[in-house]
XYZ file of C-alpha atoms in Angstrom:
711
model
C -33.560 2.267 -28.201
C -31.820 0.697 -25.110
C -32.547 -2.910 -25.987
C -35.513 -4.946 -26.971
C -37.123 -5.017 -23.493
C -36.622 -1.396 -22.501
C -38.041 -0.349 -25.856
C -41.264 -1.729 -25.308
C -41.496 -1.033 -21.520
C -44.638 1.256 -21.779
C -46.574 -0.782 -24.520
C -48.636 -2.344 -21.745
C -52.205 -3.509 -22.658
C -54.858 -3.054 -25.225
C -57.829 -1.189 -25.681
C -59.840 -3.649 -27.658
C -58.607 -6.712 -29.365
C -57.917 -5.391 -33.075
C -59.663 -8.327 -34.948
C -62.097 -9.093 -37.448
C -62.754 -5.762 -39.056
C -62.070 -6.012 -42.880
C -58.730 -4.457 -43.853
C -57.509 -3.832 -40.446
C -54.412 -5.867 -39.077
C -50.701 -6.518 -39.270
C -51.096 -10.265 -39.457
C -48.399 -12.661 -38.741
C -47.574 -15.109 -41.602
C -48.799 -17.914 -39.296
C -52.089 -16.167 -38.904
C -53.247 -16.024 -42.571
C -54.915 -19.370 -42.298
C -57.323 -17.940 -39.781
C -58.094 -15.146 -41.892
C -58.348 -17.002 -45.138
C -61.977 -16.855 -45.567
C -61.901 -13.156 -45.081
C -59.064 -12.717 -47.475
C -60.870 -14.785 -49.996
C -64.191 -12.736 -49.635
C -62.093 -9.738 -50.324
C -60.806 -11.001 -53.425
C -57.717 -12.992 -53.160
C -57.166 -15.524 -55.959
C -54.153 -17.399 -54.272
C -54.548 -20.148 -51.783
C -54.988 -18.007 -48.464
C -53.935 -21.040 -46.230
C -50.625 -21.139 -47.737
C -49.905 -17.471 -48.230
C -48.064 -17.224 -45.223
C -45.651 -20.075 -45.954
C -42.162 -18.623 -45.643
C -40.946 -21.171 -47.996
C -43.324 -20.000 -50.995
C -43.736 -17.170 -53.113
C -44.722 -14.486 -52.594
C -42.953 -14.265 -49.085
C -39.707 -15.750 -50.360
C -39.366 -12.329 -52.430
C -40.022 -10.342 -49.488
C -36.674 -8.542 -47.796
C -35.990 -5.957 -45.153
C -33.408 -2.880 -45.465
C -33.293 -2.822 -41.667
C -35.896 0.107 -41.438
C -37.451 -0.068 -44.777
C -38.962 -3.128 -46.432
C -38.098 -4.225 -49.819
C -38.535 -7.090 -52.341
C -36.727 -8.888 -55.181
C -38.002 -8.234 -58.820
C -35.553 -10.122 -60.750
C -33.604 -13.312 -60.470
C -30.291 -11.415 -60.227
C -31.101 -9.707 -56.912
C -32.631 -6.644 -58.059
C -34.463 -4.952 -54.896
C -37.293 -2.334 -55.189
C -37.779 -0.073 -52.413
C -38.712 3.514 -51.709
C -36.585 6.482 -53.118
C -36.658 7.942 -49.262
C -35.044 4.561 -48.139
C -32.115 4.929 -50.269
C -31.717 8.602 -49.632
C -29.021 7.936 -47.135
C -26.907 5.992 -49.960
C -27.705 8.784 -52.328
C -26.496 11.403 -49.959
C -23.664 9.332 -49.101
C -22.358 9.078 -52.715
C -23.050 12.597 -53.680
C -20.909 15.752 -53.631
C -21.725 19.222 -55.177
C -20.149 17.748 -58.483
C -22.343 14.822 -58.482
C -25.633 15.516 -56.644
C -27.419 12.290 -56.711
C -30.027 13.381 -54.585
C -31.096 16.113 -57.119
C -30.123 14.476 -60.266
C -30.792 10.969 -59.605
C -28.641 7.999 -60.373
C -28.572 5.066 -63.050
C -25.825 2.682 -63.377
C -25.633 1.781 -66.948
C -23.797 -1.719 -66.364
C -23.303 -3.987 -63.377
C -19.684 -2.453 -62.919
C -21.322 1.222 -62.469
C -23.445 0.294 -59.261
C -22.264 2.161 -56.562
C -21.807 0.744 -52.714
C -24.474 1.868 -50.770
C -24.257 3.653 -47.612
C -21.985 2.029 -44.880
C -24.048 -0.244 -42.809
C -26.468 -1.080 -45.400
C -28.122 -4.402 -45.518
C -30.690 -6.315 -47.279
C -32.154 -9.070 -45.132
C -33.921 -12.045 -46.681
C -36.503 -13.547 -44.608
C -36.301 -17.167 -44.082
C -38.081 -18.181 -40.800
C -40.330 -16.839 -38.250
C -41.108 -19.440 -35.356
C -42.772 -19.371 -31.808
C -40.049 -19.617 -29.277
C -42.205 -18.529 -26.007
C -41.577 -21.660 -24.205
C -37.682 -21.167 -24.642
C -37.841 -17.485 -23.761
C -39.977 -17.741 -20.553
C -38.137 -20.919 -19.204
C -37.112 -19.938 -15.642
C -38.976 -16.555 -15.027
C -42.016 -18.010 -13.444
C -40.825 -16.900 -9.915
C -38.581 -13.849 -10.775
C -39.635 -10.245 -11.016
C -37.717 -6.991 -11.481
C -34.070 -7.076 -12.522
C -33.777 -10.950 -11.937
C -36.688 -11.399 -14.669
C -35.186 -8.831 -16.979
C -31.733 -10.660 -16.885
C -33.146 -13.954 -17.376
C -35.079 -12.952 -20.343
C -31.897 -11.530 -21.636
C -29.876 -14.398 -21.321
C -32.745 -16.619 -22.863
C -32.932 -14.327 -25.655
C -29.188 -14.352 -26.066
C -28.948 -17.996 -25.990
C -31.699 -18.556 -28.853
C -29.846 -15.921 -30.992
C -26.550 -17.330 -30.468
C -27.826 -20.790 -31.561
C -29.704 -19.457 -34.646
C -26.452 -17.375 -35.718
C -24.272 -20.482 -35.833
C -25.898 -20.878 -39.221
C -23.217 -18.818 -41.390
C -24.374 -15.274 -42.536
C -27.623 -15.322 -40.577
C -29.166 -12.198 -38.763
C -31.514 -13.342 -35.837
C -33.643 -11.714 -33.351
C -36.243 -12.575 -30.715
C -39.139 -10.047 -30.330
C -42.038 -9.645 -27.713
C -45.538 -9.881 -29.241
C -48.764 -9.353 -27.131
C -46.960 -7.513 -24.439
C -44.297 -10.376 -23.758
C -47.013 -13.052 -23.600
C -45.237 -14.531 -26.420
C -41.886 -14.518 -28.058
C -40.862 -15.169 -31.788
C -37.624 -15.662 -33.336
C -36.974 -14.082 -36.786
C -34.281 -15.471 -39.071
C -32.801 -13.695 -41.904
C -29.995 -14.072 -44.437
C -27.801 -11.280 -43.970
C -26.498 -9.654 -47.313
C -23.685 -7.529 -46.673
C -22.611 -6.013 -50.264
C -25.656 -3.695 -51.107
C -25.101 -1.360 -54.028
C -27.300 1.387 -55.556
C -28.489 0.777 -59.108
C -31.117 3.281 -59.926
C -32.762 6.331 -58.394
C -34.946 8.894 -60.298
C -34.133 12.478 -59.794
C -35.297 14.136 -56.566
C -37.911 16.045 -58.675
C -39.427 12.722 -58.920
C -38.887 10.473 -55.912
C -39.337 13.316 -53.816
C -41.838 15.476 -55.877
C -43.928 17.753 -53.473
C -41.274 17.251 -50.701
C -42.502 18.023 -47.314
C -45.347 20.021 -48.512
C -46.870 17.079 -49.949
C -45.735 14.773 -47.420
C -48.623 12.733 -45.763
C -51.240 14.435 -48.161
C -53.552 13.552 -50.963
C -53.512 14.123 -53.972
C -50.149 13.095 -54.110
C -47.692 12.535 -57.331
C -44.368 11.328 -55.786
C -42.568 8.613 -57.624
C -41.122 7.331 -54.592
C -39.122 4.325 -55.891
C -35.459 3.236 -56.414
C -33.647 0.237 -56.857
C -30.691 -1.705 -54.940
C -28.754 -4.926 -55.784
C -27.755 -7.610 -53.415
C -24.155 -9.167 -53.944
C -22.791 -12.297 -52.562
C -19.126 -13.985 -53.049
C -18.755 -16.016 -55.928
C -19.717 -19.191 -54.117
C -23.048 -17.664 -52.967
C -21.987 -16.720 -49.458
C -22.490 -13.328 -47.985
C -19.527 -11.178 -47.942
C -18.391 -7.598 -47.738
C -18.001 -5.386 -50.820
C -15.488 -6.758 -53.323
C -15.178 -6.203 -57.068
C -15.284 -9.975 -57.325
C -18.849 -10.385 -55.798
C -21.850 -11.371 -58.119
C -25.502 -10.733 -58.120
C -27.356 -12.581 -55.380
C -29.903 -15.254 -56.715
C -32.974 -15.038 -54.694
C -35.340 -18.165 -54.112
C -38.075 -16.118 -55.763
C -38.738 -12.750 -57.173
C -42.060 -10.934 -57.844
C -43.534 -11.117 -61.274
C -44.450 -7.452 -62.559
C -48.330 -7.286 -63.341
C -49.185 -7.017 -66.975
C -52.245 -5.060 -65.962
C -52.292 -2.611 -63.166
C -54.800 -2.304 -60.369
C -58.193 -0.402 -60.784
C -60.517 1.030 -57.969
C -62.238 -1.553 -55.884
C -59.191 -4.209 -56.560
C -57.864 -6.553 -53.888
C -54.246 -5.532 -52.901
C -51.946 -6.893 -50.368
C -48.636 -5.741 -48.614
C -45.922 -7.915 -46.917
C -43.244 -6.143 -45.095
C -41.703 -5.202 -41.852
C -43.816 -2.574 -39.685
C -41.829 -0.698 -37.223
C -44.013 0.053 -34.218
C -47.681 0.492 -33.475
C -49.146 1.363 -30.223
C -52.670 -0.142 -30.308
C -51.831 -1.984 -27.156
C -51.000 0.651 -25.108
C -53.503 1.794 -22.200
C -55.932 4.699 -21.992
C -53.918 6.198 -19.618
C -50.923 6.249 -21.807
C -53.052 7.409 -24.853
C -54.054 10.402 -22.578
C -50.340 11.005 -21.559
C -48.948 11.006 -25.080
C -51.516 12.742 -26.864
C -51.853 15.455 -24.065
C -48.451 16.112 -23.203
C -45.544 13.949 -24.861
C -46.511 14.356 -28.762
C -47.222 18.148 -28.378
C -43.626 18.655 -26.886
C -41.920 16.294 -29.512
C -43.773 18.149 -32.301
C -42.533 21.646 -31.104
C -38.860 20.224 -30.612
C -38.706 18.669 -34.059
C -40.254 21.492 -35.629
C -37.405 23.854 -34.264
C -34.720 21.526 -35.143
C -35.675 21.365 -38.679
C -36.189 25.042 -38.846
C -32.452 25.199 -37.361
C -31.087 22.859 -39.759
C -32.374 24.691 -42.767
C -30.917 28.012 -41.283
C -27.328 26.626 -40.565
C -27.065 24.870 -44.094
C -28.645 27.788 -45.971
C -26.270 28.605 -48.995
C -23.991 25.818 -48.432
C -24.475 23.068 -50.937
C -22.049 20.648 -49.380
C -23.743 21.217 -45.810
C -27.269 20.682 -47.496
C -26.153 17.415 -48.689
C -24.634 16.321 -45.645
C -27.847 17.045 -43.311
C -30.356 16.129 -46.129
C -31.104 12.588 -44.670
C -31.296 14.029 -40.989
C -33.477 16.989 -42.246
C -35.688 14.630 -44.396
C -36.355 12.204 -41.215
C -37.137 15.100 -38.969
C -39.438 16.964 -41.071
C -41.302 13.571 -41.905
C -41.558 12.721 -37.960
C -42.610 16.395 -37.180
C -45.485 16.322 -39.605
C -46.563 12.700 -38.738
C -46.971 13.865 -34.870
C -49.089 16.675 -36.167
C -51.199 14.318 -38.070
C -51.551 11.874 -35.037
C -52.712 14.799 -32.850
C -55.386 16.038 -35.352
C -56.340 12.384 -36.006
C -56.883 11.473 -32.365
C -58.987 14.595 -31.964
C -61.096 13.640 -35.013
C -61.921 10.016 -33.700
C -61.879 10.924 -29.993
C -59.123 8.530 -29.530
C -58.712 8.844 -25.740
C -62.395 8.658 -24.864
C -62.660 5.418 -27.225
C -59.776 3.948 -25.562
C -61.139 4.575 -22.106
C -64.544 3.313 -22.947
C -63.174 -0.012 -24.769
C -60.576 -0.493 -21.844
C -63.484 -0.156 -19.201
C -65.293 -2.912 -21.004
C -62.384 -5.084 -20.691
C -62.005 -4.141 -16.933
C -65.803 -4.874 -16.443
C -65.404 -8.530 -17.993
C -62.512 -9.276 -15.605
C -64.594 -8.055 -12.663
C -67.698 -9.713 -13.699
C -66.072 -13.127 -12.696
C -64.529 -13.894 -9.439
C -62.212 -16.179 -11.001
C -60.917 -14.007 -13.575
C -60.620 -11.254 -11.018
C -58.460 -13.630 -8.837
C -56.329 -14.485 -11.903
C -55.855 -11.137 -13.597
C -56.802 -8.376 -11.101
C -53.501 -7.988 -9.310
C -51.451 -8.016 -12.529
C -53.808 -5.259 -13.853
C -53.304 -3.053 -10.629
C -49.558 -3.444 -11.109
C -49.656 -2.534 -14.495
C -51.598 0.837 -13.765
C -49.001 1.701 -11.248
C -46.195 0.897 -13.653
C -47.780 3.241 -16.418
C -47.875 6.040 -13.853
C -44.445 5.859 -13.113
C -43.226 5.544 -16.645
C -45.388 8.638 -17.815
C -44.108 10.532 -14.720
C -40.377 10.129 -16.136
C -41.025 10.358 -19.938
C -40.957 14.043 -20.600
C -37.550 14.505 -18.636
C -36.189 11.575 -20.615
C -37.050 13.299 -23.940
C -35.217 16.454 -22.922
C -32.367 14.630 -21.723
C -32.488 12.920 -25.061
C -31.494 16.216 -26.762
C -28.042 15.807 -25.613
C -27.735 13.071 -28.079
C -27.934 15.977 -30.946
C -24.205 16.229 -30.476
C -22.630 13.825 -32.834
C -18.985 13.829 -31.532
C -20.665 13.359 -27.851
C -22.664 10.546 -29.060
C -19.691 8.928 -30.642
C -17.645 9.179 -27.707
C -20.352 7.630 -25.505
C -20.799 4.733 -28.132
C -17.023 4.069 -28.280
C -16.600 3.987 -24.169
C -19.850 1.809 -23.804
C -18.008 -0.439 -26.516
C -14.904 -0.559 -24.730
C -16.745 -1.438 -21.517
C -18.758 -4.109 -22.888
C -15.814 -5.876 -24.505
C -14.340 -6.517 -21.130
C -17.276 -8.809 -20.543
C -17.952 -12.354 -22.109
C -19.812 -12.052 -25.285
C -23.019 -13.570 -23.963
C -23.038 -11.174 -21.249
C -22.662 -7.852 -23.365
C -25.491 -5.588 -24.172
C -27.255 -6.118 -27.316
C -25.848 -3.960 -29.916
C -22.275 -4.399 -28.305
C -21.595 -8.002 -29.317
C -19.221 -9.608 -31.564
C -22.174 -9.867 -34.097
C -22.464 -6.082 -33.847
C -18.932 -4.987 -34.778
C -19.479 -4.397 -38.411
C -22.497 -2.145 -37.694
C -20.724 -0.430 -34.932
C -17.725 0.253 -37.472
C -20.080 1.615 -40.189
C -22.196 3.715 -37.851
C -19.191 5.552 -36.812
C -17.822 5.787 -40.322
C -21.078 7.317 -41.869
C -20.806 10.257 -39.575
C -17.932 11.573 -42.052
C -20.608 12.288 -44.610
C -23.254 13.750 -42.117
C -21.069 16.083 -40.151
C -20.219 19.627 -40.261
C -18.298 20.845 -37.210
C -19.895 24.229 -36.995
C -23.309 22.840 -37.802
C -23.010 20.169 -35.142
C -21.810 22.309 -32.412
C -24.675 24.788 -33.011
C -27.153 22.207 -32.917
C -25.599 20.489 -29.849
C -25.727 23.898 -28.193
C -29.546 23.959 -28.905
C -30.060 20.636 -27.535
C -28.080 21.563 -24.246
C -30.006 24.838 -23.867
C -33.436 22.670 -23.922
C -32.014 19.988 -21.415
C -31.353 22.857 -19.253
C -34.857 23.712 -18.821
C -35.172 20.683 -16.743
C -35.099 21.406 -12.716
C -31.999 20.538 -11.253
C -33.220 17.401 -9.622
C -33.838 15.817 -12.924
C -30.960 16.705 -14.703
C -27.647 14.511 -15.138
C -25.401 15.616 -12.518
C -22.431 14.229 -14.047
C -22.826 15.974 -17.267
C -23.559 19.369 -15.611
C -20.424 19.010 -13.406
C -18.383 18.390 -16.484
C -19.885 21.012 -18.557
C -19.451 23.783 -15.893
C -17.534 26.707 -17.119
C -16.457 25.144 -20.494
C -16.760 26.568 -23.738
C -18.341 24.306 -26.504
C -15.973 25.867 -29.189
C -13.061 24.711 -27.020
C -14.508 21.400 -26.645
C -14.935 20.740 -30.643
C -11.565 22.514 -31.252
C -9.731 20.055 -28.884
C -11.440 17.022 -29.993
C -10.124 14.448 -32.712
C -13.274 12.747 -33.080
C -14.484 14.808 -35.859
C -11.628 13.130 -37.967
C -12.845 9.614 -39.267
C -9.700 7.810 -38.914
C -9.093 9.120 -35.281
C -12.681 8.146 -34.428
C -12.103 4.822 -35.735
C -8.780 4.121 -33.682
C -10.858 4.306 -30.661
C -12.972 1.471 -31.492
C -10.407 -1.006 -30.208
C -8.990 0.525 -27.396
C -9.389 -0.534 -23.752
C -11.137 1.309 -20.829
C -7.977 2.412 -19.367
C -7.030 4.149 -22.543
C -10.290 6.292 -22.344
C -9.904 7.202 -18.879
C -6.500 8.560 -19.487
C -7.425 10.452 -22.810
C -7.231 14.137 -23.068
C -9.900 14.416 -25.702
C -12.732 16.503 -24.195
C -15.544 14.390 -25.626
C -14.114 10.995 -24.434
C -13.552 12.576 -21.041
C -17.371 13.627 -20.937
C -18.216 10.152 -21.910
C -16.109 8.873 -19.213
C -17.715 11.276 -16.634
C -21.030 10.582 -17.311
C -20.987 6.797 -17.806
C -21.453 5.623 -14.341
C -24.599 7.811 -13.823
C -25.780 6.472 -17.198
C -25.658 2.838 -16.123
C -27.221 3.465 -12.860
C -30.256 5.086 -14.743
C -30.143 2.119 -17.136
C -30.270 -0.429 -14.166
C -33.444 1.264 -12.914
C -35.105 0.918 -16.281
C -34.320 -2.686 -16.422
C -35.733 -3.157 -12.778
C -38.987 -1.624 -14.049
C -38.686 -3.577 -17.550
C -38.697 -6.654 -15.666
C -41.749 -5.763 -13.519
C -43.544 -4.535 -16.621
C -42.961 -7.765 -18.537
C -44.329 -9.913 -15.825
C -47.476 -7.563 -15.390
C -48.242 -6.797 -18.923
C -47.750 -10.591 -20.178
C -50.447 -11.551 -17.716
C -52.892 -8.827 -18.502
C -52.343 -9.901 -22.353
C -53.099 -13.207 -21.443
C -56.486 -11.789 -20.250
C -56.692 -9.789 -23.408
C -56.524 -12.791 -25.737
C -59.170 -14.565 -23.437
C -61.252 -11.702 -23.717
C -61.015 -11.554 -27.700
C -61.674 -15.362 -27.961
C -64.874 -14.795 -25.793
C -65.864 -12.568 -28.545
C -64.969 -14.806 -31.383
C -62.271 -12.531 -32.407
C -58.538 -13.383 -33.741
C -56.289 -10.810 -32.310
C -53.037 -9.491 -34.214
C -50.042 -8.176 -32.123
C -48.664 -4.689 -32.323
C -46.167 -4.177 -35.275
C -42.610 -4.529 -33.895
C -40.255 -4.693 -37.002
C -41.062 -8.285 -37.660
C -42.653 -9.665 -40.975
C -46.437 -8.831 -41.298
C -49.163 -9.371 -43.786
C -51.810 -6.609 -44.535
C -54.648 -6.419 -47.018
C -57.158 -4.065 -48.308
C -58.780 -2.556 -51.461
C -57.972 0.189 -53.846
C -60.498 3.047 -52.831
C -60.545 6.700 -52.204
C -62.709 8.368 -49.399
C -64.841 11.366 -48.810
C -63.094 14.322 -46.761
C -64.811 17.292 -45.388
C -66.751 18.095 -48.711
C -64.201 16.745 -50.976
C -64.168 13.335 -52.828
C -60.580 11.775 -53.053
C -60.631 9.694 -56.077
C -58.215 6.635 -55.659
C -55.756 7.524 -58.306
C -53.559 10.567 -59.287
C -52.444 11.254 -62.840
C -49.371 12.466 -64.789
C -51.278 15.539 -65.695
C -51.253 16.528 -61.878
C -47.527 16.691 -62.163
C -47.685 19.313 -64.754
C -50.240 21.119 -62.558
C -48.023 21.233 -59.597
C -44.779 21.795 -61.416
C -43.164 25.006 -60.742
C -39.648 24.311 -61.810
C -38.264 25.157 -58.545
C -38.070 23.839 -54.934
C -40.224 20.711 -54.180
C -42.046 21.040 -57.446
C -39.387 20.758 -59.713
C -39.930 17.602 -62.112
C -37.217 16.958 -64.838
C -38.026 18.842 -67.914
C -38.001 15.649 -70.040
C -40.992 14.255 -68.012
C -42.854 17.200 -68.333
C -42.600 17.289 -72.052
C -43.561 13.653 -72.173
C -46.702 14.259 -70.196
C -47.658 17.414 -72.336
C -47.472 15.198 -75.216
C -49.365 12.480 -73.604
C -46.578 10.058 -74.416
C -47.556 7.220 -72.286
C -47.324 3.985 -74.255
C -48.503 1.113 -73.141
C -48.502 2.303 -69.489
C -51.707 4.233 -69.674
C -54.664 2.850 -67.662
C -57.727 2.316 -69.846
C -60.250 3.110 -67.171
C -58.416 6.475 -66.649
C -57.364 7.273 -70.159
C -53.992 8.429 -68.892
C -50.915 7.427 -66.826
C -51.721 7.043 -63.090
C -48.889 8.214 -60.577
C -50.008 7.025 -57.240
C -52.935 5.207 -55.624
C -54.755 4.899 -52.245
C -55.988 1.756 -50.462
C -57.104 0.601 -47.191
C -54.190 -1.589 -46.254
C -52.909 -1.428 -42.794
C -49.435 -0.102 -42.644
C -47.169 2.164 -40.761
C -43.392 3.406 -40.751
C -41.170 0.591 -41.706
C -43.606 -0.553 -44.161
C -41.900 1.802 -46.486
C -40.694 0.258 -49.641
C -43.104 -2.715 -48.986
C -44.082 -4.257 -52.408
C -47.857 -3.956 -53.261
C -49.348 -7.238 -54.955
C -52.495 -7.966 -56.451
C -54.941 -10.659 -55.889
C -52.433 -12.991 -57.877
C -49.248 -12.052 -56.094
C -47.918 -9.693 -58.878
C -46.032 -6.544 -58.247
C -48.212 -3.240 -58.839
C -46.467 -0.883 -56.740
C -44.781 0.282 -53.584
C -46.352 1.510 -50.417
C -44.570 4.737 -49.172
C -46.907 6.823 -47.160
C -50.352 7.443 -45.347
C -52.653 10.437 -45.232
C -52.241 12.871 -42.459
C -55.625 12.355 -40.772
C -54.971 8.436 -40.795
C -51.493 8.324 -39.141
C -53.410 7.989 -35.662
C -53.677 4.492 -36.882
C -50.548 3.744 -34.999
C -52.835 3.983 -31.854
C -56.374 3.082 -33.475
C -57.371 1.877 -36.869
C -60.344 3.675 -38.219
C -61.845 2.468 -41.922
C -63.327 5.689 -42.377
C -59.900 7.573 -42.640
C -57.254 5.019 -42.748
C -55.552 5.253 -46.231
C -52.091 3.985 -47.380
C -50.462 5.487 -50.464
C -48.711 3.651 -53.077
C -46.627 4.560 -56.212
C -48.266 2.916 -59.251
C -45.959 0.304 -61.033
C -47.238 1.738 -64.536
C -45.586 5.168 -63.370
C -42.343 3.562 -62.095
C -41.936 1.642 -65.460
C -42.823 4.473 -67.566
C -40.494 6.682 -65.790
C -37.794 4.249 -66.004
C -38.284 3.805 -70.098
C -39.457 7.041 -71.102
C -37.635 9.491 -68.836
C -34.443 7.947 -67.514
C -33.820 5.134 -70.137
C -33.365 2.310 -67.720
C -33.601 -0.405 -70.397
C -31.263 -2.752 -68.828
C -33.419 -3.169 -65.647
C -36.420 -3.173 -67.614
C -35.156 -6.234 -69.654
C -33.973 -7.757 -66.301
C -37.715 -7.560 -64.801
C -38.937 -9.203 -67.838
C -41.010 -6.098 -68.817
C -39.022 -5.667 -72.190
C -37.052 -7.770 -74.395
C-alpha cells in the first residue's frame, strides 16, 4: 500500500447506497443515533443513541491490533482476540523444542507472559472526528499532483498536531470516496505480551479445509495483555512495566446467546469495495481476481513443497502460508458468490438508475455530469494497468530485495524534513520500521526465499517488455540468483539493522548486490509513484464530487448511507440465525460432539486428547446451553463484517461479551462488494466454548478469575 490516497485510488463510486436494510451496514459510531430505531426494533436493550459514544462502554473497551480487532476483558489489560491474530507471535516465540503453534501456550503467572512479535501493538480508541474542512482546505482549484500534495500536507499537519499528545497514534482516512475525512486517535501501547493460546488443534481446528466453511468447530481465540510503564505511560518492553488499566472492560455474559438473539460487533473492518463502479466490478471478477487466485494457490503449494520435512522451516513460514491460503480461498468464494448473486449485472443496473437520476435534472447534470465522465475515464485507465502492476508485485516475494528497497527508501526520506517524508517513513514510523526489519529473522530461510523469489521473477517476466521494469531487467541480466544471496549480508539481522541509519551515499557505494539492485531500481520506482500520485489527485477530485451526488441520491430516497470499510472503528449488528443452502438446513450452532466426529488425530483435525475425553464424557459443567443440551462451539449471525474484524468481540443486547467474530461463509465473502441477506453470515466462537476450554482443558484458572468468571 503506497499511501492513504493511492490505496483507495480506484474505489470510485457506489452502485446503490448501502442503507436501511436490517443487519447491513458497517456504521460509524456517530451514525448509531440515525439507526437507533432500527437497532431497538432488532432487540438492542442499551440506549442506542449513546451507543456510539467513545467515552462510554462498550466502545471504551474496544481495541485494535493494527490488522485485527480486540477488546479488554479485565481491569488488568487482558485482551481477547482470535487465535489466528496472534499466530505471528506464536510463530515468533516457537522453536522445534517449544512449538507453541502446535501445542499452545499458557502463562502461569504474569512473569511468564512472553513478548509478542516485534511490531505488535494494542491501540485503544479515543476519538474519531470529522476533519473534512481542514483536509480539503486549499484544494478547491487544484487537480492532479498538486491536489494530491495538498491533501498529503493537510493530512500530515493534522496527524502531527494530534500526535503532540504523548503516546498517541493518529490517522486521517477518506470516507465516501474522499467526500469526507475523519481523524482517528488511539492510545498506542507498545508492550504487548502473549498470555494464552489454545493448542493449534483447537485454535485452528479444521485448518484450511474448514476455512470459510460451515459447520465449523474452531476455537479461534487467544489472549494478549497490554503493559505500560509504572507511571501509566506507554513504553517499550521492560521487566518493570505493569498491566495497563483500561477505562472499561467487557463483562462476560452469564448466559450465552440462543437462536434469534440480537448481537452486535464493534471493530476495525479493513476494506470493502461496495462503492466501486460496475466497470471495476466487471474487471475485478472477470480478470484480476481469477489471476490473483491462481497465483496465491501456486504460492501456497510452493511453500508447502519447500518446507516439507523441515519443522524449523514449517514454523518460519507458518504465518505466511496461513495468510496466503486464507486469501486464496476468500477470492475463490468471492468469484463463486458473484456468480450466484449476479453481482456485475446488479451493479450495472443500480448504477444505471443513479446515472438516470442525474440526467433527469439539468441542474444535476450540470453539477455532476463532468465529474462522472472523468471518473469513467480514470477507471478505464486504472483497470488497464492493474494486471501488470500485480505481476510486478511478484518481485516483492524476495524478502532480501524487499528489505533493501525499504532501507534505501528510508535513507532517501531521511534526507527530507520530517513533515515532507512519505507516510511510513517519518520519525513516528521508526519503531515500526525497526521491528519490520527484525521480524524477517524468524520468517526467513535463505534457500526457500531464493526459490520463492525465482518463481516471482519468472512470473513477472511473463509481461511484455514494454510493461516491465527496465532498471530491474538491466541489473539482473546474466546474474545468478544464488550468487546474489551468497554475496549479500542482508540475511543477517544485525547487518541488516546497521543499514537503517546509513545515508544515501553509503548505499550507492555498497557492494551488497541487493542494496545495488535497490539503488538501480529506485529512480524508476519513484517515477512510477509520481504518475500514480498524479492520477490519485484526479481521482479524488472526481470521485468526491460523484459521492456528493450519491449522498444526495440516497437522501432523496430517505436512506442513510454508511461508508466503505477503511480500517477505522465501525459498528454492526444482526441476529443469531442459520440459513438454507441448496437443500441443506444450516442450524446456527455447532456443538462439541462435532469435534469428536471430525477428529482424526492428525493434520488439521487433531484436537487435544484431553478435549476429546471430556467431550466423550459430556463433562461440560455450567457451560452447556440448555436449549441445545450440550456445549456450543461456534455460532452464525447476520452481522456485517470483513477482514480486520477478526478478533472483534461479539456482544449481546446488554453489551456483554458472548464470543469473538472470526470468519464468514465462503459464498458470503462477496459481501465485500455487495451485501446479500440471503447468503451473508458471520461465524463466531461461542464464549461458552472459550471458557470451557480454558477451565477444563488448559487449566487457565488465573485468567478465569481475572475476568470474573470464577472466584
